[in-house]
Short mmCIF file of C-alpha atoms and ligand atoms in Angstrom, two decimals:
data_model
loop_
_atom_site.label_atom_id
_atom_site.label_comp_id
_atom_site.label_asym_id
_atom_site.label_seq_id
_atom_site.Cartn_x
_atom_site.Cartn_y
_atom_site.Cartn_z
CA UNK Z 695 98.72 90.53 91.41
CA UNK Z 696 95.82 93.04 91.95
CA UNK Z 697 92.32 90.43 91.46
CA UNK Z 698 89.09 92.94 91.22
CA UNK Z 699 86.44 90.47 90.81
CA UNK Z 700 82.47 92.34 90.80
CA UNK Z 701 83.54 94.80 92.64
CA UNK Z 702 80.93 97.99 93.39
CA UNK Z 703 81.54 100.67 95.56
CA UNK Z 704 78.13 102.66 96.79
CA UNK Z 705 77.99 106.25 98.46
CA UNK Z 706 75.28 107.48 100.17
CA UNK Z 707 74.47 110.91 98.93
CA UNK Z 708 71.96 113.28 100.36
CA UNK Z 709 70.17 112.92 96.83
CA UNK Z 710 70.17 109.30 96.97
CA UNK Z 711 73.32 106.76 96.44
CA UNK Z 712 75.79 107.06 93.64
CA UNK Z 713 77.79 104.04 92.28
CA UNK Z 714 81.29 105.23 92.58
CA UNK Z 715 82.87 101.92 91.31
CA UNK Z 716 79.51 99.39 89.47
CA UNK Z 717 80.31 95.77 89.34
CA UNK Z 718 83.93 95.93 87.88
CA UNK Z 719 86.41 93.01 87.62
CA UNK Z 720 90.14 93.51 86.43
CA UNK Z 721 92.96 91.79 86.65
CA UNK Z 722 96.12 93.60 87.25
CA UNK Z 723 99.51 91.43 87.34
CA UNK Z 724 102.54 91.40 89.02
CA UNK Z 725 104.94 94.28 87.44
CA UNK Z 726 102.37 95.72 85.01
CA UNK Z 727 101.85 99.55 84.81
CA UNK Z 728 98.20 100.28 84.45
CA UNK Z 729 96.87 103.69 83.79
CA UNK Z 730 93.24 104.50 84.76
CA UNK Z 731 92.12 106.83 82.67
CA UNK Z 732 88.44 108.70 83.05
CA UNK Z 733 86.67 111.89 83.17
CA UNK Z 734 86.51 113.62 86.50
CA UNK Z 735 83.73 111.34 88.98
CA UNK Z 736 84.41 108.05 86.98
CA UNK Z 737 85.56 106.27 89.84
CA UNK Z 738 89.39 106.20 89.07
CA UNK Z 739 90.08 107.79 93.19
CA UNK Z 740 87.38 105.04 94.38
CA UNK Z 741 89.54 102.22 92.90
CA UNK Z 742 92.81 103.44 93.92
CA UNK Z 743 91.19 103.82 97.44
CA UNK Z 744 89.87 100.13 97.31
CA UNK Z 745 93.33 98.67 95.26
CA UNK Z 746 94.85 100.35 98.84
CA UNK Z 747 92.96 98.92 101.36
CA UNK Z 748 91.54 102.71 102.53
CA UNK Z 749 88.13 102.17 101.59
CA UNK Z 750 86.06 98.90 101.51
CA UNK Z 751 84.19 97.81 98.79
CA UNK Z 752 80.12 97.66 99.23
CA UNK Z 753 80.18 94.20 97.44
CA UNK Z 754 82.53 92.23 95.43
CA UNK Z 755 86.14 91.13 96.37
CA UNK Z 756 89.64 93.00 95.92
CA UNK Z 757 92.57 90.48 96.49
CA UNK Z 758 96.18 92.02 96.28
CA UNK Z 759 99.23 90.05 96.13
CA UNK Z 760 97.29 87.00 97.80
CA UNK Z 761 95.76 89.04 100.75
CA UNK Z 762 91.43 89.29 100.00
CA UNK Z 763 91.49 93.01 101.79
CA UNK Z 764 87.99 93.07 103.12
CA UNK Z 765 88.46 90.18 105.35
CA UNK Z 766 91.32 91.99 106.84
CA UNK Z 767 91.08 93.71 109.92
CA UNK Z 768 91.62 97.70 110.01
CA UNK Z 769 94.75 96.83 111.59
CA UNK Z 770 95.86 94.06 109.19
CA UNK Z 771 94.86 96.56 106.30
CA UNK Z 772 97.11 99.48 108.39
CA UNK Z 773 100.02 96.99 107.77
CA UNK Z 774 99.24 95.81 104.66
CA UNK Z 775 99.53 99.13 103.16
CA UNK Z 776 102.85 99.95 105.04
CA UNK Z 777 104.13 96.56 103.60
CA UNK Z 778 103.33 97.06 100.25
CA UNK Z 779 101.76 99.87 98.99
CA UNK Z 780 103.33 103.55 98.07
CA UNK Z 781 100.70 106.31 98.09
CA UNK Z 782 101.41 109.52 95.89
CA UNK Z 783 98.31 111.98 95.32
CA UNK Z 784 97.62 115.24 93.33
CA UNK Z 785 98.15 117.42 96.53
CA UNK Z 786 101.58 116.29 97.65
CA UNK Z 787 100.61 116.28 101.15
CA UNK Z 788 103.27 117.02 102.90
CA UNK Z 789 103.44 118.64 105.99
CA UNK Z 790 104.00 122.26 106.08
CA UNK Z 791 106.04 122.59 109.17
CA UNK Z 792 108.67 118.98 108.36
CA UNK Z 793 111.33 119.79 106.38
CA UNK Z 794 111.59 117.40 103.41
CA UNK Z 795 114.26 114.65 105.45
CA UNK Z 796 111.64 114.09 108.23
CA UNK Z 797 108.07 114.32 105.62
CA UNK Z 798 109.69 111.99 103.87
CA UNK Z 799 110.84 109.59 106.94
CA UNK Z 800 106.69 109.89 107.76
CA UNK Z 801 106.72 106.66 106.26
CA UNK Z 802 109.43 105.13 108.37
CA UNK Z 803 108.44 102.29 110.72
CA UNK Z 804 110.02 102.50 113.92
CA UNK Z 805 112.13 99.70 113.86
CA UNK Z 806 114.14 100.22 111.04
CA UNK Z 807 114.38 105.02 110.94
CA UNK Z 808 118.44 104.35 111.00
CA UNK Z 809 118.30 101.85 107.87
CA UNK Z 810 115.33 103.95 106.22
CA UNK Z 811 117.04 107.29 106.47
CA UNK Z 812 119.90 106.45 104.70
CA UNK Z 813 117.45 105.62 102.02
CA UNK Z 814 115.32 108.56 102.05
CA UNK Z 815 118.55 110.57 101.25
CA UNK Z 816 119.55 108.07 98.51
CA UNK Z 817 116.08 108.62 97.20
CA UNK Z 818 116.37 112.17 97.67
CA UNK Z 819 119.77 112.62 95.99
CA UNK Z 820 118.88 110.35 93.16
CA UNK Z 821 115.59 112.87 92.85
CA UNK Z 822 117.69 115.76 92.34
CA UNK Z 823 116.85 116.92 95.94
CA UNK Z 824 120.12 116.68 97.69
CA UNK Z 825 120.11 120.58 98.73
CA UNK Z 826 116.58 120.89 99.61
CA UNK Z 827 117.00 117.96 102.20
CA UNK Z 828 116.38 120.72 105.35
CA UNK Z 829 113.82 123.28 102.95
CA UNK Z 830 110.38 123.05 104.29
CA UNK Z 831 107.73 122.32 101.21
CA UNK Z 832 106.38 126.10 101.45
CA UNK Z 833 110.23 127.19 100.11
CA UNK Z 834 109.73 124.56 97.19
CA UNK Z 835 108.40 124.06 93.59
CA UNK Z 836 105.55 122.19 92.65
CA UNK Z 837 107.72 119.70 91.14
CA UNK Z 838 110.11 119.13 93.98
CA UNK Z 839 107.09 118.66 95.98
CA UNK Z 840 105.85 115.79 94.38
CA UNK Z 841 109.31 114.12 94.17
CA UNK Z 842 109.65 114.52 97.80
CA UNK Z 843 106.25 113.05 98.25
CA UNK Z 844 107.32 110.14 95.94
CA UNK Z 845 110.48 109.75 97.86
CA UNK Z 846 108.15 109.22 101.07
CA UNK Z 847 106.11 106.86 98.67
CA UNK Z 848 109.34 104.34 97.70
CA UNK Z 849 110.53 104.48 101.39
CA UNK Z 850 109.46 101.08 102.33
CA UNK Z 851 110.26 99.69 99.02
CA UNK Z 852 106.90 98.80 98.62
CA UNK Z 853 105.34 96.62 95.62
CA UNK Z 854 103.07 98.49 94.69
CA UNK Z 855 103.08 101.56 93.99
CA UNK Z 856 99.39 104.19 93.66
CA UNK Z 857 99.13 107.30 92.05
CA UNK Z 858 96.49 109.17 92.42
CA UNK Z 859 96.46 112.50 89.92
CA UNK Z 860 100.23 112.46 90.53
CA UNK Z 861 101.01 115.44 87.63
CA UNK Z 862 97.30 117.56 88.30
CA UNK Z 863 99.26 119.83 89.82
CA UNK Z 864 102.71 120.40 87.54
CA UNK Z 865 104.17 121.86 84.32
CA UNK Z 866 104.28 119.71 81.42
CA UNK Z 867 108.62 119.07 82.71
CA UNK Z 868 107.79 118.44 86.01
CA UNK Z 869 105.31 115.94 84.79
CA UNK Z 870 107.55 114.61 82.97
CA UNK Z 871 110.29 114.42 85.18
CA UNK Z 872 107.75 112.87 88.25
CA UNK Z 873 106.56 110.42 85.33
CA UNK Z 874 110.24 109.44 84.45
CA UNK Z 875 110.60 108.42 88.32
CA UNK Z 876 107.35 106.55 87.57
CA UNK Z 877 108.64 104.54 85.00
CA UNK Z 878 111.52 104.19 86.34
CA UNK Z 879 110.56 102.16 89.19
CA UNK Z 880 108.14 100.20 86.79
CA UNK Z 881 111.33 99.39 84.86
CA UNK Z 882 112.75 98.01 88.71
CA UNK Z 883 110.28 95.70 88.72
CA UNK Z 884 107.60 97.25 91.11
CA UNK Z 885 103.59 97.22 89.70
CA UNK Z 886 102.23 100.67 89.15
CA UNK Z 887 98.08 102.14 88.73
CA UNK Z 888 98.00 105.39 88.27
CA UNK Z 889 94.67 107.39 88.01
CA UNK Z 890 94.99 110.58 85.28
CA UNK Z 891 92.64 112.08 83.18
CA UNK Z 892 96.04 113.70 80.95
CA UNK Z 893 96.35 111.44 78.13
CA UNK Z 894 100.04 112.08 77.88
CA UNK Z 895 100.51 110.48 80.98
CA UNK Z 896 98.00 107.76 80.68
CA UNK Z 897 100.44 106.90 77.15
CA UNK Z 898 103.70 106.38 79.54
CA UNK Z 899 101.82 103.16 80.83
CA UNK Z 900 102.01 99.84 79.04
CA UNK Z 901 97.61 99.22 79.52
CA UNK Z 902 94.88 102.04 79.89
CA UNK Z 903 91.98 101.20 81.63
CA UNK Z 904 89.02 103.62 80.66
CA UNK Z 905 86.21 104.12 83.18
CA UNK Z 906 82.87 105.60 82.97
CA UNK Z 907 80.63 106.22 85.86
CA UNK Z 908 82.43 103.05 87.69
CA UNK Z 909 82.73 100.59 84.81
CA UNK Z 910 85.61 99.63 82.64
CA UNK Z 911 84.74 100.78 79.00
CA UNK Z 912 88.39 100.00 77.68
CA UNK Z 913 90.58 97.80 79.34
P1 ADP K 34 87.38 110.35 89.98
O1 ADP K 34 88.59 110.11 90.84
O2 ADP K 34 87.42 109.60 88.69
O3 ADP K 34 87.14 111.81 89.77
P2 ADP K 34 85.84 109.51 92.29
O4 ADP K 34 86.21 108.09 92.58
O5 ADP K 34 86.45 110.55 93.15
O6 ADP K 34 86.10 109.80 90.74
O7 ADP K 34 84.27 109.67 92.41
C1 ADP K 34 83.33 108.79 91.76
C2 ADP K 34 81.92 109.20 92.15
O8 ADP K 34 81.70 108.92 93.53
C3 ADP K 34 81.62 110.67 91.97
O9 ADP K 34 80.28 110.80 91.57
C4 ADP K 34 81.82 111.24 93.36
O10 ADP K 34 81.04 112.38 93.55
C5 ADP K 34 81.35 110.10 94.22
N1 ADP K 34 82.04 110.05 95.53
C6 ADP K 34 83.36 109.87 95.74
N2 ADP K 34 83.64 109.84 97.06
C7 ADP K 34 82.46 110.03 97.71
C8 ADP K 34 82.07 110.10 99.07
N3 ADP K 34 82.98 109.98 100.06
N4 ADP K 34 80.76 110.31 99.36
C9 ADP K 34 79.85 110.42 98.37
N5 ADP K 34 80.15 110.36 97.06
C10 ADP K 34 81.42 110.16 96.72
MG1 MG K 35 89.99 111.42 91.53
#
């Protein structure tokens, strides 16, 4: 469970500090899919970012699955996130010069790269990516793109799973398709927030969250 109890996030501008995130609580459980849904600068990238563990919040606590992230070390967080938490954003970002096998074992620890790249090719195959396992990203589609990066995302079977934007950057099918995966692990159990300002994807969740300059307006 995902606890977000007054939480504010504050930037430092050069025109003075903006309120990225202002004094939000939510409560997100175990196996829910929440979309958060805002116009651009709302704060929806901010709370993924502090849901994650990559940022800190300014005041207020963020507790996921029992762990109260800010008294974590950077270290603790490090592991935290490869424990639990799969990352997919707008941008893919995947490496140009990996092929899609080895940008998607990235997220392999080293213990276990024998036991996590038979998965990565399960997840690959069952992604429609079988023959594009050696293809560097540059030689594919948007769409494959992102299902390679959520490939890399489900690697460590993690909980919890952010998306950041995840469909910015595709065709209505490819959306669709990337949001299918989406669901699809939802439907495995795993707890989902994904940040979109496309209403069509914000309607595949089961609970929209609207924020407004950093608050919760719908929830
Ligand atoms: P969204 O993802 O909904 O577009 P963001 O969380 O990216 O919103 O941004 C919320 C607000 O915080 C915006 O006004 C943005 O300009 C500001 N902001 C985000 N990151 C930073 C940063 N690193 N430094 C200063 N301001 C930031
Ligand atoms: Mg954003």
């Amino acid at each position: 469970m995902i606890r977000i109890d007054g939480v504010s996030k504050v930037y430092r501008a050069s025109h003075g500090e903006v309120r990225a995130v202002d004094d939000l609580s939510l409560t997100i459980d175990s196996g829910e899919f929440v979309a958060l849904k805002g116009h651009s600068g709302s704060g929806k990238s901010t709370l993924l970012s502090l849901i994650g563990g990559l940022a800190l919040p300014s005041s207020g606590s963020v507790e996921v699955n029992g762990q109260v992230l800010p008294e974590l070390s950077s270290a603790e967080r490090a592991r935290f996130r490869e424990e639990q938490i799969g990352f997919v954003f707008q941008m893919f970002h995947l490496l140009p010069y990996l092929n899609v096998l080895d940008n998607v074992m990235l997220a392999a620890s080293n213990g276990a790269r024998a036991e996590s790249a038979s998965y990565a090719k399960e997840l690959l195959g069952k992604f429609g990516l079988n023959d594009r396992i050696t293809h560097r990203p540059g030689q594919l589609s948007a769409g494959e793109r992102q299902r390679v990066a959520m490939a890399r995302a489900l690697l460590n079977r993690p909980k919890l799973l952010l998306a950041d934007e995840p469909t910015g950057n595709l065709d209505e099918d490819n959306a669709n398709a990337l949001l299918d995966l989406v669901v699809e692990f939802h439907q495995e159990g795993g707890t989902i927030v994904l940040a979109t300002h496309d209403a069509a994807a914000a309607a595949r969740a089961q609970r929209i969250v609207e924020l407004s300059s950093g608050k919760a307006v719908r929830n």
